[in-house]
Short mmCIF file of C-alpha atoms in Angstrom, two decimals:
data_model
loop_
_atom_site.label_atom_id
_atom_site.label_comp_id
_atom_site.label_asym_id
_atom_site.label_seq_id
_atom_site.Cartn_x
_atom_site.Cartn_y
_atom_site.Cartn_z
CA MET A 836 0.00 0.00 0.00
CA ILE A 837 2.77 2.44 0.92
CA ARG A 838 4.72 1.53 -2.21
CA LYS A 839 1.69 2.22 -4.42
CA THR A 840 1.13 5.60 -2.70
CA LEU A 841 4.78 6.59 -3.13
CA LEU A 842 4.72 5.49 -6.78
CA CYS A 843 1.59 7.57 -7.41
CA LEU A 844 3.18 10.62 -5.75
CA ALA A 845 6.35 10.18 -7.83
CA VAL A 846 4.31 9.97 -11.05
CA ILE A 847 2.33 13.10 -10.12
CA ALA A 848 5.51 15.00 -9.23
CA ALA A 849 7.15 13.99 -12.52
CA ALA A 850 4.08 15.09 -14.48
CA CYS A 851 3.97 18.45 -12.72
CA SER A 852 7.69 19.11 -13.23
CA SER A 853 7.58 18.17 -16.93
CA SER A 854 4.63 20.51 -17.55
CA SER A 855 6.45 23.42 -15.91
CA MET A 856 9.52 22.84 -18.10
CA THR A 857 7.59 23.52 -21.28
CA SER A 858 6.85 27.13 -20.32
CA THR A 859 9.44 29.76 -21.12
CA ALA A 860 10.94 31.90 -18.40
CA GLU A 861 12.25 35.42 -18.84
CA ALA A 862 15.12 36.56 -16.64
CA SER A 863 15.87 40.23 -16.19
CA ASP A 864 19.36 41.63 -16.40
CA ILE A 865 19.95 41.93 -12.67
CA TYR A 866 23.60 42.92 -13.09
CA GLY A 867 22.62 45.71 -15.46
CA MET A 868 20.14 47.10 -12.95
CA THR A 869 22.69 46.90 -10.16
CA HIS A 870 25.14 48.78 -12.36
CA VAL A 871 22.57 51.54 -12.92
CA TRP A 872 21.95 51.80 -9.16
CA ASN A 873 25.69 52.05 -8.53
CA LEU A 874 26.08 54.80 -11.14
CA ASN A 875 23.16 56.80 -9.73
CA TYR A 876 24.47 56.49 -6.17
CA ALA A 877 28.01 57.41 -7.19
CA GLN A 878 26.85 60.54 -9.03
CA THR A 879 24.98 61.93 -6.04
CA ARG A 880 27.24 60.98 -3.10
CA PRO A 881 30.97 61.27 -2.33
CA TRP A 882 33.19 58.19 -2.31
CA HIS A 883 34.62 59.03 1.11
CA GLY A 884 33.37 59.62 4.64
CA ASN A 885 34.10 62.28 7.25
CA TYR A 886 37.56 61.06 8.30
CA TYR A 887 41.01 61.28 6.74
CA TYR A 888 43.80 58.71 6.72
CA ALA A 889 46.41 60.09 9.14
CA PRO A 890 49.60 59.39 7.11
CA TYR A 891 48.20 61.17 4.01
CA GLY A 892 45.98 63.82 5.58
CA GLN A 893 43.22 62.97 3.05
CA PRO A 894 40.57 60.26 2.74
CA THR A 895 42.25 57.33 1.02
CA ALA A 896 40.70 54.99 -1.53
CA LEU A 897 41.42 51.30 -1.11
CA ILE A 898 41.12 49.97 -4.66
CA VAL A 899 39.38 46.58 -4.76
CA PRO A 900 38.58 44.39 -7.81
CA PRO A 901 35.56 45.47 -9.87
CA THR A 902 33.75 42.25 -8.96
CA VAL A 903 33.50 43.31 -5.30
CA SER A 904 29.97 44.31 -4.42
CA MET A 905 29.86 44.42 -0.61
CA ARG A 906 32.06 45.64 2.23
CA GLN A 907 32.03 44.80 5.92
CA THR A 908 32.36 47.44 8.63
CA TYR A 909 33.21 46.62 12.22
CA SER A 910 32.29 48.56 15.30
CA TRP A 911 33.31 48.10 18.88
CA GLY A 912 30.23 47.77 21.01
CA VAL A 913 26.91 46.07 20.77
CA SER A 914 26.70 44.22 17.45
CA GLN A 915 27.14 47.06 14.98
CA ASN A 916 28.97 45.02 12.35
CA LEU A 917 27.25 45.76 9.05
CA MET A 918 27.51 44.97 5.34
CA TYR A 919 27.27 47.83 2.84
CA PRO A 920 27.40 47.81 -0.96
CA VAL A 921 30.44 49.27 -2.72
CA HIS A 922 28.94 51.77 -5.16
CA HIS A 923 31.84 53.90 -6.37
CA GLN A 924 34.19 52.89 -9.13
CA PHE A 925 37.64 54.37 -9.60
CA GLY A 926 38.00 56.08 -12.95
CA ARG A 927 41.20 56.56 -14.91
CA ASN A 928 40.60 60.32 -14.92
CA ALA A 929 40.56 60.60 -11.11
CA SER A 930 42.22 63.67 -9.66
CA SER A 931 45.62 63.55 -8.02
CA PRO A 932 46.10 63.35 -4.24
CA GLY A 933 45.36 66.54 -2.38
CA ALA A 934 42.21 67.38 -4.33
CA ALA A 935 40.15 68.07 -1.20
CA ALA A 936 40.56 71.24 0.82
CA PRO A 937 42.65 70.78 3.99
CA GLY A 938 40.79 70.89 7.28
CA GLN A 939 37.62 69.55 5.73
CA PHE A 940 37.88 66.10 7.35
CA LEU A 941 38.19 64.82 10.91
CA PRO A 942 41.26 62.96 12.17
CA THR A 943 41.06 59.41 13.47
CA PRO A 944 39.90 59.63 17.12
CA VAL A 945 42.32 58.68 19.88
CA TRP A 946 40.02 55.76 20.72
CA PRO A 947 38.37 54.79 17.40
CA SER A 948 35.11 52.92 17.76
CA HIS A 949 34.44 52.05 14.11
CA THR A 950 36.48 51.00 11.08
CA ASP A 951 35.09 53.94 9.07
CA GLN A 952 36.99 56.31 11.38
CA TYR A 953 40.37 55.28 9.92
CA GLY A 954 39.82 57.24 6.69
CA ILE A 955 40.23 54.32 4.27
CA TYR A 956 37.28 53.76 1.94
CA TYR A 957 36.63 50.97 -0.58
CA VAL A 958 36.43 51.91 -4.27
CA ARG A 959 36.12 49.38 -7.09
CA GLY A 960 38.90 49.26 -9.69
CA PRO A 961 38.42 50.14 -13.38
CA TRP A 962 39.84 46.96 -14.97
#
């Protein structure tokens, strides 16, 4: 009895799966849409935060491969470790170091509480 029930269920499952295979499915270009979101975000927001990297006196871009999409930030305290997307992409026509006005950014605090306070920010590479 159990074998007949299992055989019937297997036949029904096979029939249902074969009928769903005959329909065509359309997939959207999810990478293209993500690229558009990244471009829109990058055009309206700066690539850096409020802090500068102490040895250079400017916010510093850490160039990562163009396939990177997320970054992890760590914070000391109650579970403030977060994942953020990497929107900005380094262009070949980027300005030279020292493009920002001095005194515009904050130094790294004596007791930093977050990795964003070190002044190093992820930017995707152009290759």
